Short mmCIF file of C-alpha atoms in Angstrom, two decimals:
data_model
loop_
_atom_site.label_atom_id
_atom_site.label_comp_id
_atom_site.label_asym_id
_atom_site.label_seq_id
_atom_site.Cartn_x
_atom_site.Cartn_y
_atom_site.Cartn_z
CA MET A 235 -3.45 -8.93 6.94
CA ASN A 236 -6.06 -10.08 4.37
CA SER A 237 -3.52 -8.69 1.46
CA TYR A 238 -0.40 -10.69 2.88
CA LYS A 239 -2.46 -14.39 3.01
CA ILE A 240 0.19 -15.44 0.55
CA ARG A 241 3.10 -14.58 2.17
CA GLN A 242 1.43 -15.77 5.44
CA ILE A 243 1.89 -19.32 4.04
CA PHE A 244 5.01 -19.08 2.97
CA GLU A 245 6.12 -17.44 6.27
CA ARG A 246 4.69 -20.89 7.99
CA SER A 247 5.96 -23.32 5.52
CA TYR A 248 8.61 -22.28 3.56
CA GLN A 249 10.90 -23.65 5.15
CA ASN A 250 9.74 -26.80 5.93
CA TYR A 251 8.86 -27.23 1.73
CA SER A 252 12.63 -26.26 1.44
CA ALA A 253 14.18 -28.79 3.56
CA GLN A 254 11.95 -31.90 2.18
CA ASN A 255 12.62 -30.53 -1.45
CA GLN A 256 16.17 -29.62 -1.99
CA TYR A 257 16.32 -28.94 -5.64
CA GLN A 258 14.82 -25.41 -6.94
CA SER A 259 16.08 -23.49 -8.91
CA ASP A 260 17.77 -20.04 -8.86
CA VAL A 261 13.83 -18.29 -9.87
CA GLN A 262 11.62 -20.37 -8.27
CA TRP A 263 14.53 -19.11 -4.25
CA LYS A 264 14.32 -15.84 -5.39
CA ALA A 265 10.76 -15.84 -6.00
CA ALA A 266 9.44 -17.00 -2.42
CA HIS A 267 11.97 -14.72 -0.93
CA SER A 268 10.17 -12.36 -2.73
CA ILE A 269 6.98 -13.28 -1.89
CA LEU A 270 8.89 -13.84 2.36
CA ASN A 271 10.03 -10.46 2.21
CA CYS A 272 7.32 -7.81 0.09
CA LYS A 273 6.23 -4.91 2.22
CA SER A 274 7.71 -6.36 4.97
CA GLY A 275 10.99 -3.75 6.21
CA ARG A 276 13.12 -6.22 5.57
CA LEU A 277 13.28 -4.57 1.73
CA GLY A 278 13.43 -0.84 3.41
CA VAL A 279 11.61 1.66 3.84
CA ASN A 280 10.31 4.70 2.11
CA LEU A 281 9.46 7.66 5.24
CA THR A 282 6.87 10.38 4.04
CA GLN A 283 5.71 13.73 7.25
CA CYS A 284 3.22 15.90 7.62
CA LYS A 285 3.85 19.30 7.01
CA ASP A 286 1.36 20.74 8.70
CA CYS A 287 1.83 18.73 12.30
CA GLY A 288 4.36 16.57 11.87
CA HIS A 289 2.71 13.09 11.72
CA VAL A 290 5.81 10.23 9.88
CA GLU A 291 4.88 7.82 8.04
CA ILE A 292 6.40 4.83 7.36
CA HIS A 293 5.69 2.60 3.85
CA ASN A 294 7.62 -0.69 2.69
CA ASN A 295 8.93 -1.27 -0.15
CA SER A 296 7.39 -4.22 -2.39
CA CYS A 297 9.33 -7.19 -3.78
CA ARG A 298 8.35 -6.08 -7.91
CA ASN A 299 9.17 -9.24 -8.03
CA ARG A 300 5.99 -10.64 -11.42
CA ASN A 301 5.64 -13.84 -9.09
CA CYS A 302 4.51 -11.62 -6.19
CA PRO A 303 0.83 -11.45 -5.88
CA ASN A 304 1.62 -8.27 -4.04
CA CYS A 305 3.23 -6.24 -6.89
CA GLN A 306 1.08 -6.67 -10.21
CA ALA A 307 -2.11 -4.34 -10.21
CA VAL A 308 -0.21 -0.76 -11.44
CA LEU A 309 2.23 -2.82 -13.87
CA LYS A 310 -1.04 -4.06 -15.56
CA GLU A 311 -2.36 -0.01 -16.13
CA PHE A 312 0.06 0.19 -17.02
CA TRP A 313 -0.14 -1.67 -19.53
CA VAL A 314 -3.70 -1.84 -20.39
CA ASP A 315 -3.21 2.73 -21.09
CA LYS A 316 -1.16 1.58 -23.74
CA ARG A 317 -2.28 -2.04 -25.36
CA LYS A 318 -5.56 0.05 -25.45
CA ALA A 319 -3.59 3.48 -27.45
CA GLU A 320 -2.94 0.58 -30.15
CA VAL A 321 -6.57 -0.75 -31.11
CA ILE A 322 -7.85 -0.20 -33.65
CA ASP A 323 -11.84 -0.50 -35.12
CA THR A 324 -11.95 -3.75 -35.66
CA PRO A 325 -13.65 -6.95 -33.96
CA TYR A 326 -11.83 -8.58 -31.35
CA PHE A 327 -11.50 -12.17 -30.36
CA HIS A 328 -10.37 -14.38 -27.33
CA VAL A 329 -8.97 -17.75 -28.43
CA VAL A 330 -7.53 -19.92 -25.85
CA PHE A 331 -4.31 -23.11 -27.32
CA THR A 332 -4.18 -25.68 -24.92
CA LEU A 333 -2.15 -27.88 -25.02
CA PRO A 334 -2.36 -32.03 -23.73
CA HIS A 335 -1.81 -32.93 -20.73
CA GLN A 336 -0.50 -35.80 -21.17
CA LEU A 337 3.54 -33.28 -22.40
CA ASN A 338 3.36 -31.79 -19.37
CA PRO A 339 5.74 -34.24 -18.32
CA LEU A 340 8.21 -33.78 -21.58
CA ILE A 341 6.96 -29.99 -21.23
CA TYR A 342 7.77 -29.20 -17.51
CA CYS A 343 11.45 -29.94 -17.93
CA ASN A 344 11.92 -28.20 -21.25
CA GLN A 345 9.98 -25.08 -19.96
CA LYS A 346 11.80 -22.24 -22.17
CA LEU A 347 12.08 -23.83 -25.34
CA LEU A 348 8.54 -25.83 -25.00
CA TYR A 349 6.53 -22.74 -24.41
CA GLY A 350 8.64 -20.54 -26.59
CA LEU A 351 7.33 -23.43 -28.47
CA LEU A 352 4.00 -22.83 -27.68
CA HIS A 353 3.47 -19.00 -28.68
CA ARG A 354 5.89 -19.39 -31.69
CA CYS A 355 2.91 -22.26 -32.95
CA CYS A 356 0.09 -20.56 -32.32
CA SER A 357 1.39 -17.53 -33.54
CA GLU A 358 2.44 -19.20 -36.27
CA THR A 359 -1.57 -20.86 -37.47
CA LEU A 360 -3.04 -17.50 -36.11
CA LEU A 361 -1.18 -15.35 -38.51
CA GLU A 362 -1.17 -17.87 -41.62
CA LEU A 363 -4.72 -18.63 -41.55
CA SER A 364 -5.41 -15.14 -41.72
CA ASP A 365 -3.16 -14.46 -44.12
CA ASP A 366 -4.81 -16.48 -46.60
CA LYS A 367 -7.82 -14.95 -48.08
CA LYS A 368 -10.10 -17.98 -47.60
CA TRP A 369 -10.13 -16.68 -43.98
CA LEU A 370 -9.31 -12.89 -44.06
CA GLY A 371 -6.25 -11.55 -47.10
CA ALA A 372 -5.02 -9.66 -43.69
CA THR A 373 -2.33 -9.09 -40.28
CA PRO A 374 -4.46 -8.50 -38.13
CA GLY A 375 -2.32 -7.83 -34.55
CA ILE A 376 -2.12 -10.56 -32.53
CA ILE A 377 -1.34 -10.69 -28.28
CA GLN A 378 0.11 -14.15 -26.31
CA VAL A 379 0.06 -15.09 -23.01
CA LEU A 380 1.37 -17.72 -21.98
CA HIS A 381 -0.59 -19.84 -18.16
CA THR A 382 0.66 -23.43 -16.90
CA TRP A 383 -2.44 -23.49 -13.90
CA ASN A 384 -5.37 -24.69 -13.56
CA GLN A 385 -8.15 -23.54 -10.67
CA GLU A 386 -6.52 -26.48 -8.80
CA LEU A 387 -3.05 -24.53 -8.88
CA GLY A 388 -2.42 -27.64 -11.32
CA TYR A 389 0.01 -27.78 -14.23
CA HIS A 390 -2.39 -27.00 -17.48
CA VAL A 391 -0.18 -25.54 -20.23
CA HIS A 392 -2.39 -22.92 -22.47
CA MET A 393 -1.77 -19.27 -23.73
CA HIS A 394 -4.87 -16.67 -24.22
CA CYS A 395 -4.28 -14.85 -27.78
CA ILE A 396 -6.17 -11.33 -27.57
CA ILE A 397 -7.01 -11.43 -32.08
CA SER A 398 -7.70 -8.57 -34.07
CA GLY A 399 -10.66 -9.26 -36.62
CA GLY A 400 -8.88 -7.19 -39.08
CA GLY A 401 -5.38 -5.98 -40.01
CA LEU A 402 -3.12 -4.97 -42.92
CA THR A 403 -3.57 -6.05 -46.58
CA LYS A 404 0.34 -7.12 -48.55
CA ASP A 405 -1.11 -3.55 -50.68
CA GLY A 406 -1.28 -1.34 -47.95
CA LYS A 407 -5.61 -1.55 -47.59
CA LEU A 408 -7.14 -2.08 -43.81
CA ARG A 409 -9.33 -5.29 -44.06
CA ARG A 410 -11.88 -5.94 -41.76
CA SER A 411 -13.56 -9.16 -40.77
CA SER A 412 -17.99 -9.49 -39.76
CA GLY A 413 -19.07 -10.09 -35.66
CA ASN A 414 -17.55 -13.49 -35.92
CA PHE A 415 -14.67 -15.64 -35.94
CA PHE A 416 -13.21 -15.40 -39.47
CA ILE A 417 -11.34 -18.70 -39.25
CA ARG A 418 -12.71 -21.88 -38.68
CA THR A 419 -11.96 -24.07 -34.77
CA GLU A 420 -11.41 -27.47 -36.51
CA VAL A 421 -8.94 -25.69 -38.97
CA LEU A 422 -7.40 -23.53 -35.84
CA ARG A 423 -7.48 -27.84 -34.78
CA GLU A 424 -5.30 -29.13 -37.11
CA LYS A 425 -3.18 -26.48 -38.58
CA PHE A 426 -1.53 -25.97 -34.74
CA LYS A 427 -1.31 -29.97 -33.34
CA GLY A 428 0.22 -29.88 -36.87
CA LYS A 429 2.09 -27.32 -36.25
CA TYR A 430 3.86 -27.73 -32.78
CA MET A 431 4.33 -31.99 -33.71
CA ALA A 432 6.42 -31.21 -36.25
CA HIS A 433 8.62 -28.88 -34.48
CA LEU A 434 8.43 -30.97 -31.61
CA SER A 435 9.53 -34.29 -33.64
CA SER A 436 12.69 -32.08 -35.11
CA LEU A 437 13.43 -30.75 -31.23
CA TYR A 438 13.74 -34.76 -30.13
CA GLU A 439 15.94 -35.44 -33.39
CA LYS A 440 17.90 -32.15 -33.20
CA GLY A 441 18.50 -34.08 -29.26
CA SER A 442 17.77 -30.57 -28.47
CA LEU A 443 15.50 -32.33 -25.21
CA THR A 444 15.65 -33.00 -22.07
CA PHE A 445 14.40 -35.96 -20.85
CA SER A 446 13.44 -35.72 -17.02
CA SER A 447 12.51 -39.68 -15.00
CA SER A 448 8.84 -38.79 -15.56
CA CYS A 449 9.42 -38.70 -19.23
CA GLY A 450 12.87 -41.00 -19.99
CA LYS A 451 11.28 -44.07 -21.60
CA LEU A 452 10.90 -41.33 -24.65
CA ARG A 453 14.27 -41.35 -25.38
CA ASN A 454 13.96 -44.57 -26.82
CA SER A 455 13.03 -44.53 -30.42
CA TYR A 456 10.51 -47.13 -30.55
CA HIS A 457 8.65 -45.46 -27.14
CA TRP A 458 8.71 -41.52 -28.29
CA LYS A 459 6.97 -42.99 -31.83
CA GLU A 460 4.72 -44.92 -29.93
CA TRP A 461 3.77 -42.22 -28.10
CA LYS A 462 3.40 -38.35 -30.50
CA ASN A 463 1.08 -41.75 -32.83
CA LYS A 464 -1.11 -41.41 -30.66
CA LEU A 465 -0.79 -37.87 -29.96
CA TYR A 466 -1.61 -36.77 -32.51
CA GLU A 467 -4.71 -39.27 -32.79
CA MET A 468 -6.41 -36.89 -29.46
CA ASP A 469 -8.40 -34.10 -29.82
CA TRP A 470 -6.49 -30.92 -29.33
CA CYS A 471 -9.42 -28.00 -28.88
CA PRO A 472 -8.65 -24.17 -28.84
CA TYR A 473 -11.09 -22.52 -28.55
CA ILE A 474 -12.80 -19.04 -28.82
CA LYS A 475 -13.73 -17.62 -26.01
CA GLU A 476 -15.13 -14.60 -26.23
CA THR A 477 -15.95 -11.98 -29.25
CA PHE A 478 -15.23 -8.62 -28.56
CA ASN A 479 -17.30 -5.57 -30.71
CA GLY A 480 -16.76 -2.76 -28.39
CA PHE A 481 -13.01 -2.34 -29.32
CA GLY A 482 -10.98 -1.07 -25.44
CA ASN A 483 -12.86 -3.70 -24.20
CA ALA A 484 -10.78 -6.61 -25.41
CA ILE A 485 -7.97 -5.03 -23.77
CA GLU A 486 -9.49 -4.42 -20.14
CA TYR A 487 -10.16 -8.10 -20.79
CA LEU A 488 -7.25 -9.33 -21.47
CA GLY A 489 -5.93 -7.07 -18.27
CA ARG A 490 -7.30 -10.18 -16.65
CA TYR A 491 -4.99 -12.34 -17.71
CA THR A 492 -1.64 -10.84 -18.62
CA HIS A 493 -0.24 -9.70 -15.24
CA LYS A 494 -2.87 -12.54 -13.22
CA ILE A 495 0.05 -15.18 -10.92
CA ALA A 496 -1.14 -18.79 -10.57
CA ILE A 497 -3.88 -17.91 -7.88
CA SER A 498 -4.07 -14.03 -6.18
CA ASN A 499 -4.94 -13.80 -2.24
CA SER A 500 -8.19 -13.06 -2.83
CA ARG A 501 -8.86 -16.89 -4.00
CA ILE A 502 -7.76 -17.94 -0.32
CA LEU A 503 -10.56 -18.56 2.09
CA SER A 504 -8.78 -19.50 5.58
CA VAL A 505 -4.79 -20.29 6.13
CA SER A 506 -4.54 -22.92 9.67
CA GLU A 507 -1.44 -23.29 11.38
CA ASP A 508 -0.33 -26.54 8.34
CA THR A 509 -3.69 -25.36 5.42
CA VAL A 510 -4.93 -23.36 2.85
CA THR A 511 -8.24 -23.46 2.39
CA PHE A 512 -8.75 -22.10 -1.78
CA SER A 513 -12.05 -21.01 -4.08
CA ALA A 514 -12.07 -22.85 -7.54
CA ARG A 515 -14.41 -22.37 -9.88
CA GLY A 516 -17.00 -25.03 -10.78
CA LYS A 517 -16.28 -28.20 -12.67
CA LYS A 518 -18.14 -27.45 -16.07
CA PRO A 519 -19.61 -23.93 -17.01
CA GLY A 520 -23.01 -23.71 -14.41
CA GLU A 521 -21.92 -25.71 -11.60
CA PRO A 522 -20.89 -23.75 -8.35
CA ARG A 523 -17.77 -22.45 -6.93
CA ARG A 524 -15.04 -25.32 -5.07
CA GLN A 525 -13.17 -25.09 -1.97
CA ILE A 526 -9.76 -26.90 -1.97
CA THR A 527 -8.15 -27.58 0.79
CA LEU A 528 -4.01 -28.09 0.68
CA LYS A 529 -1.83 -28.82 2.91
CA HIS A 530 1.14 -25.43 2.69
CA THR A 531 3.38 -27.56 1.51
CA GLU A 532 1.62 -28.43 -0.94
CA PHE A 533 -0.09 -25.44 -2.35
CA ILE A 534 3.88 -23.82 -1.78
CA ARG A 535 4.90 -26.90 -4.42
CA ARG A 536 2.15 -26.24 -7.32
CA TYR A 537 2.62 -22.33 -6.28
CA LEU A 538 6.52 -22.57 -7.95
CA MET A 539 5.96 -24.89 -10.56
CA HIS A 540 3.78 -21.45 -12.96
CA VAL A 541 7.83 -19.85 -11.46
CA LEU A 542 8.45 -19.36 -15.76
CA PRO A 543 12.40 -19.49 -16.68
CA PRO A 544 14.56 -16.16 -16.21
CA GLY A 545 13.95 -13.68 -18.61
CA PHE A 546 11.10 -15.87 -20.38
CA GLN A 547 8.47 -13.50 -21.80
CA LYS A 548 5.46 -14.63 -21.29
CA ILE A 549 3.43 -11.43 -23.06
CA ARG A 550 4.27 -11.69 -26.72
CA TYR A 551 3.13 -9.35 -30.13
CA TYR A 552 2.43 -10.57 -33.64
CA GLY A 553 1.00 -9.28 -36.45
CA PHE A 554 1.10 -5.29 -36.81
CA LEU A 555 2.17 -5.60 -33.00
CA ASN A 556 5.61 -7.01 -33.66
CA ASN A 557 7.62 -4.69 -32.27
CA ARG A 558 10.33 -4.11 -35.38
CA TYR A 559 7.94 -2.31 -37.00
CA LYS A 560 5.13 -1.69 -34.17
CA THR A 561 4.99 2.02 -34.89
CA ARG A 562 4.95 2.67 -38.47
CA ASN A 563 1.89 0.01 -38.71
CA LEU A 564 -0.15 2.02 -36.61
CA LYS A 565 0.30 4.81 -37.49
CA LEU A 566 -1.85 3.61 -41.61
CA ILE A 567 -2.89 2.42 -39.73
CA PHE A 568 -5.07 4.88 -37.98
CA THR A 569 -4.51 6.75 -41.11
CA LEU A 570 -6.66 4.43 -43.18
CA GLN A 571 -9.76 4.17 -40.26
CA GLY A 572 -9.46 8.27 -39.71
CA HIS A 573 -8.47 8.35 -36.31
CA GLN A 574 -7.16 7.16 -33.34
CA ARG A 575 -9.89 5.36 -30.82
CA PHE A 576 -8.25 5.28 -27.38
CA LYS A 577 -4.37 7.55 -26.39
CA ALA A 578 -2.70 5.99 -22.99
CA LYS A 579 -3.25 7.99 -20.29
CA TYR A 580 -1.09 7.80 -18.05
CA THR A 581 2.70 7.19 -19.84
CA ASN A 582 4.13 10.35 -18.08
CA LEU A 583 2.29 10.23 -15.18
CA SER A 584 4.30 10.27 -11.42
CA MET A 585 3.10 6.73 -9.59
CA ALA A 586 1.12 9.55 -6.98
CA GLU A 587 -0.87 10.96 -9.96
CA LEU A 588 -2.20 7.89 -11.40
CA LEU A 589 -2.83 6.48 -7.40
CA LYS A 590 -5.47 9.47 -7.75
CA ALA A 591 -6.00 9.09 -11.37
CA VAL A 592 -6.64 5.19 -10.94
CA TRP A 593 -7.52 4.39 -7.33
CA ASN A 594 -7.96 7.19 -6.14
CA LEU A 595 -6.26 6.96 -3.54
CA ASN A 596 -4.58 10.96 -2.74
CA ILE A 597 -0.90 9.50 -0.61
CA HIS A 598 -0.43 13.79 -0.10
CA ILE A 599 -3.45 13.72 2.05
CA CYS A 600 -2.05 12.97 5.99
CA PRO A 601 -3.66 10.75 7.40
CA GLU A 602 -3.95 12.47 11.27
CA CYS A 603 -5.40 16.02 10.51
CA GLY A 604 -6.49 15.52 7.09
CA CYS A 605 -4.82 18.22 5.04
CA SER A 606 -2.99 18.10 1.05
CA ASN A 607 0.66 18.40 2.47
CA MET A 608 2.90 15.10 3.06
CA ARG A 609 6.17 14.67 1.62
CA HIS A 610 8.96 12.43 1.29
CA ILE A 611 11.16 13.27 3.41
CA GLY A 612 13.46 9.55 3.08
CA ARG A 613 14.05 6.09 2.36
CA THR A 614 16.29 3.15 3.79
CA TYR A 615 17.32 0.63 2.26
CA GLY A 616 17.20 -3.72 3.01
CA SER A 617 19.46 -6.00 4.01
CA SER A 618 17.14 -8.49 2.01
#
């Protein structure tokens, strides 16, 4: 049951939550029902049988929903393996861009539009400054991952960016930075803030924004201008979270973020009849971990708040990792540096081979007699 604590909460209280919150988006409804049905047998099962002793194992199917806490580990391993094969010999940096909380109501009712704008402004900020010879004079590779939560499951919109400390110059040469991040933080801050606010103002003037009751007064141009001026005066704080000189370490590290959801089962400490207690980091570095207790319905509300719009790509690639030109760019870079440091190991592996390679789990071994002769004999399909 340890792996299904979040499902426990949904099983006990999702019906009550739905009665209290009649409006849920289709994607939130689908996420909730995926969590409820994952590995329950309602999505069907696969059957394996030992050819030696005849023992039969029943394996409940997973939902594969990107919001499910049980379905991310395998996807993460495949992702990390592919990205490591794209690592070049330069330092790597972890940069985080955070939006002021005053933007939250507007962002939440314009999620697809304003999450996309955040991706755009982060990438343009990093690429334009990197292109300047004052800072790097080359186009780096950038991987961006959107997160919308904090440790309490509150709404906290921010972007994790892994950026290579080197890249291709306009004349096709490889330029490498030193071990220190090559753009000053205050320069990043002003560029990013200016870009986001300029694009946001343009969307307002075009009538592209939706206003819920929580930000309805912004429809009034006077209130909009006043609110916008306050945002300009605020200190937007991008920061350099980590610096990596161990090349592949950056990708292993980013793997923690790419397929992460708002909270994992491992953080759930206890589930009672109507409350859940989970752990959270201290509010400041060095402070001890905290315990937070919520009613089930409030936990579900916060959890579903972080379900992204359908089809939204939370992971995006820029610079020399731009999907259209990535293969050509990497071929040139590996030629210039004289080698490719990492190769993908899992690309052609079956699921059984991946489980053995990563977790040393051999699904062909019979738990009854210990021989290596478990074979797939059939499947049933669920009705949910």
